[in-house]
Amino acid sequence: MFGKLARETAIYGIAQSIGAALAFLTLSVLTRVIDINTYGIIALITTYTAMLPLIFGLSLDTSITRYYQDESYPENILLQVIAKWYIIYGVIILSSFCLVASAWSIATQQSANQLILIILLVIGGFLGQIVLFYQTLARMRHEALSYLFISVTGSLVSAVCTIVLVLMEPSVLNYFLGWFLGIIAALLP
């Protein structure tokens, strides 16, 4: 029992560490390539998206996972509740992305690339919720290696695509296109 707990904890920790290390390496490349204004826009959007789970989520999705191993709660009911939460949360994220992106687009009077960026943010935010659902499911089922694979695949593809796209043309759109491709890669397994 203790050995399994230690093994799963180590795997979850490794998954989080790899994601953080890749984000740090991506940041070191981005700060050399992207100008201050563009980086400020990226930082503003990513800070906003990082705060959303704290404001709206409150980790309610993980609070229900404690009932997963309880025999009196059917698995399909719990999965439906968690899936519904992620859908509702995804709609909240979609709405807030639309508001922020629209306000930013109006304030900066940008071109058609803004529309593409807004679409990427909206779809990426919603697909990110699906990735989180699969990560939560893997964690509840004690499938630590599946969790690791989903996390590392998404982080690695996101980091590589972001760096390549930004090196080709330093822009906010290319940054978030790399992020979007990472989310798609995490959904594929």
XYZ file of C-alpha atoms in Angstrom:
189
model
C 0.000 0.000 0.000
C 2.701 2.499 1.017
C 4.862 1.479 -1.939
C 2.013 2.105 -4.381
C 1.317 5.495 -2.798
C 4.979 6.481 -3.018
C 5.225 5.297 -6.632
C 2.112 7.196 -7.747
C 3.154 10.314 -5.844
C 6.561 10.203 -7.518
C 5.004 9.800 -10.969
C 2.553 12.685 -10.423
C 5.420 14.814 -9.119
C 7.551 13.951 -12.138
C 4.711 14.905 -14.487
C 4.319 18.288 -12.783
C 8.088 18.852 -12.704
C 8.516 18.086 -16.402
C 5.712 20.489 -17.279
C 7.238 23.234 -15.133
C 10.743 22.628 -16.533
C 9.484 22.799 -20.119
C 7.595 26.015 -19.360
C 10.770 27.491 -17.846
C 12.860 26.516 -20.873
C 10.222 27.941 -23.211
C 10.239 31.170 -21.215
C 14.012 31.535 -21.574
C 13.711 31.265 -25.360
C 10.700 33.578 -25.569
C 12.318 36.378 -23.583
C 15.186 36.486 -26.078
C 12.983 36.493 -29.188
C 9.781 38.385 -28.349
C 9.686 42.150 -27.840
C 8.486 43.680 -24.563
C 5.005 44.673 -25.771
C 4.230 41.256 -27.228
C 5.558 39.500 -24.136
C 3.401 41.776 -21.955
C 0.283 40.752 -23.885
C 1.203 37.067 -23.555
C 1.897 37.487 -19.825
C -1.419 39.255 -19.306
C -3.421 36.544 -21.071
C -1.593 33.670 -19.354
C -1.923 35.313 -15.935
C -5.629 35.715 -16.520
C -5.993 32.076 -17.551
C -3.976 30.932 -14.540
C -6.273 32.851 -12.188
C -9.484 31.444 -13.671
C -9.228 28.053 -11.956
C -8.635 29.765 -8.619
C -11.666 32.015 -9.003
C -14.158 29.652 -10.628
C -12.793 26.178 -9.988
C -11.982 26.038 -6.289
C -10.791 22.464 -6.972
C -14.356 21.200 -6.845
C -13.518 18.677 -9.536
C -10.931 16.987 -7.324
C -13.186 17.032 -4.251
C -15.500 14.521 -5.874
C -12.653 12.143 -6.706
C -12.538 10.958 -3.114
C -15.848 9.182 -3.726
C -14.523 7.262 -6.709
C -13.241 4.330 -4.637
C -16.416 4.195 -2.535
C -18.597 1.289 -3.661
C -21.851 3.076 -2.708
C -21.310 5.674 -5.452
C -21.606 4.201 -8.966
C -18.674 5.050 -11.231
C -20.858 6.222 -14.102
C -22.701 8.734 -11.872
C -19.442 10.195 -10.570
C -17.986 10.437 -14.071
C -21.143 12.200 -15.275
C -20.908 14.717 -12.437
C -17.222 15.380 -13.124
C -17.810 15.633 -16.883
C -20.702 18.062 -16.325
C -18.485 20.154 -14.046
C -15.787 20.364 -16.706
C -18.370 21.302 -19.338
C -19.820 24.059 -17.136
C -16.341 25.223 -16.208
C -15.358 25.108 -19.892
C -18.311 27.324 -20.787
C -17.228 29.792 -18.089
C -13.719 29.794 -19.541
C -15.071 30.185 -23.076
C -17.170 33.157 -22.031
C -14.374 34.837 -20.116
C -11.893 34.284 -22.954
C -14.339 35.889 -25.356
C -14.779 38.899 -23.084
C -11.063 39.427 -22.481
C -10.078 38.789 -26.083
C -12.790 41.108 -27.376
C -11.763 43.870 -24.982
C -8.125 43.405 -25.974
C -9.010 43.416 -29.662
C -10.998 46.643 -29.291
C -8.299 48.299 -27.166
C -5.436 47.431 -29.508
C -7.366 47.756 -32.789
C -5.670 44.702 -34.223
C -6.192 42.959 -37.564
C -7.737 39.644 -38.621
C -5.073 37.786 -36.635
C -7.033 38.801 -33.546
C -9.993 36.731 -34.682
C -7.760 33.702 -35.165
C -6.235 34.292 -31.735
C -9.648 34.565 -30.084
C -10.779 31.347 -31.762
C -7.584 29.577 -30.612
C -8.057 30.782 -27.037
C -11.700 29.808 -26.905
C -11.320 26.355 -28.438
C -8.053 25.740 -26.596
C -9.614 26.676 -23.260
C -12.473 24.262 -23.797
C -10.236 21.441 -25.060
C -7.976 22.050 -22.072
C -10.923 21.160 -19.857
C -11.270 17.848 -21.689
C -7.580 17.166 -21.065
C -8.107 17.929 -17.363
C -11.053 15.525 -17.314
C -8.855 12.722 -18.667
C -6.109 13.586 -16.189
C -8.614 13.494 -13.335
C -9.973 10.180 -14.585
C -6.459 8.703 -14.752
C -5.744 9.966 -11.237
C -8.982 8.498 -9.846
C -8.297 5.140 -11.450
C -4.717 5.210 -10.104
C -3.355 5.085 -13.656
C -0.296 7.171 -12.869
C 1.523 6.319 -16.090
C -1.478 7.436 -18.179
C -1.506 10.696 -16.234
C 2.231 11.101 -16.841
C 1.842 10.404 -20.552
C -1.010 12.904 -20.988
C 0.849 15.613 -19.039
C 4.242 15.157 -20.644
C 2.873 14.795 -24.188
C 0.895 18.019 -23.926
C 3.734 19.945 -22.277
C 6.403 18.704 -24.657
C 4.446 19.340 -27.857
C 3.342 22.736 -26.562
C 6.899 23.767 -25.687
C 8.429 22.585 -28.962
C 5.662 24.027 -31.164
C 5.684 27.333 -29.301
C 9.452 27.718 -29.624
C 9.490 26.750 -33.318
C 6.547 28.996 -34.224
C 7.859 31.967 -32.263
C 11.327 31.583 -33.771
C 9.697 31.623 -37.227
C 7.734 34.787 -36.421
C 7.630 36.327 -32.926
C 3.936 37.006 -32.328
C 1.203 36.465 -29.772
C -0.671 34.345 -32.297
C 2.249 31.957 -32.799
C 2.744 31.654 -29.043
C -0.840 30.574 -28.473
C -0.853 28.409 -31.593
C 1.958 26.382 -29.987
C -0.066 26.166 -26.763
C -3.125 25.031 -28.731
C -1.154 22.292 -30.519
C 0.056 21.047 -27.134
C -3.538 20.679 -25.952
C -4.458 18.785 -29.114
C -1.463 16.467 -28.596
C -2.554 15.750 -25.024
C -5.988 14.705 -26.307
C -4.647 12.247 -28.876
C -3.505 9.421 -26.565
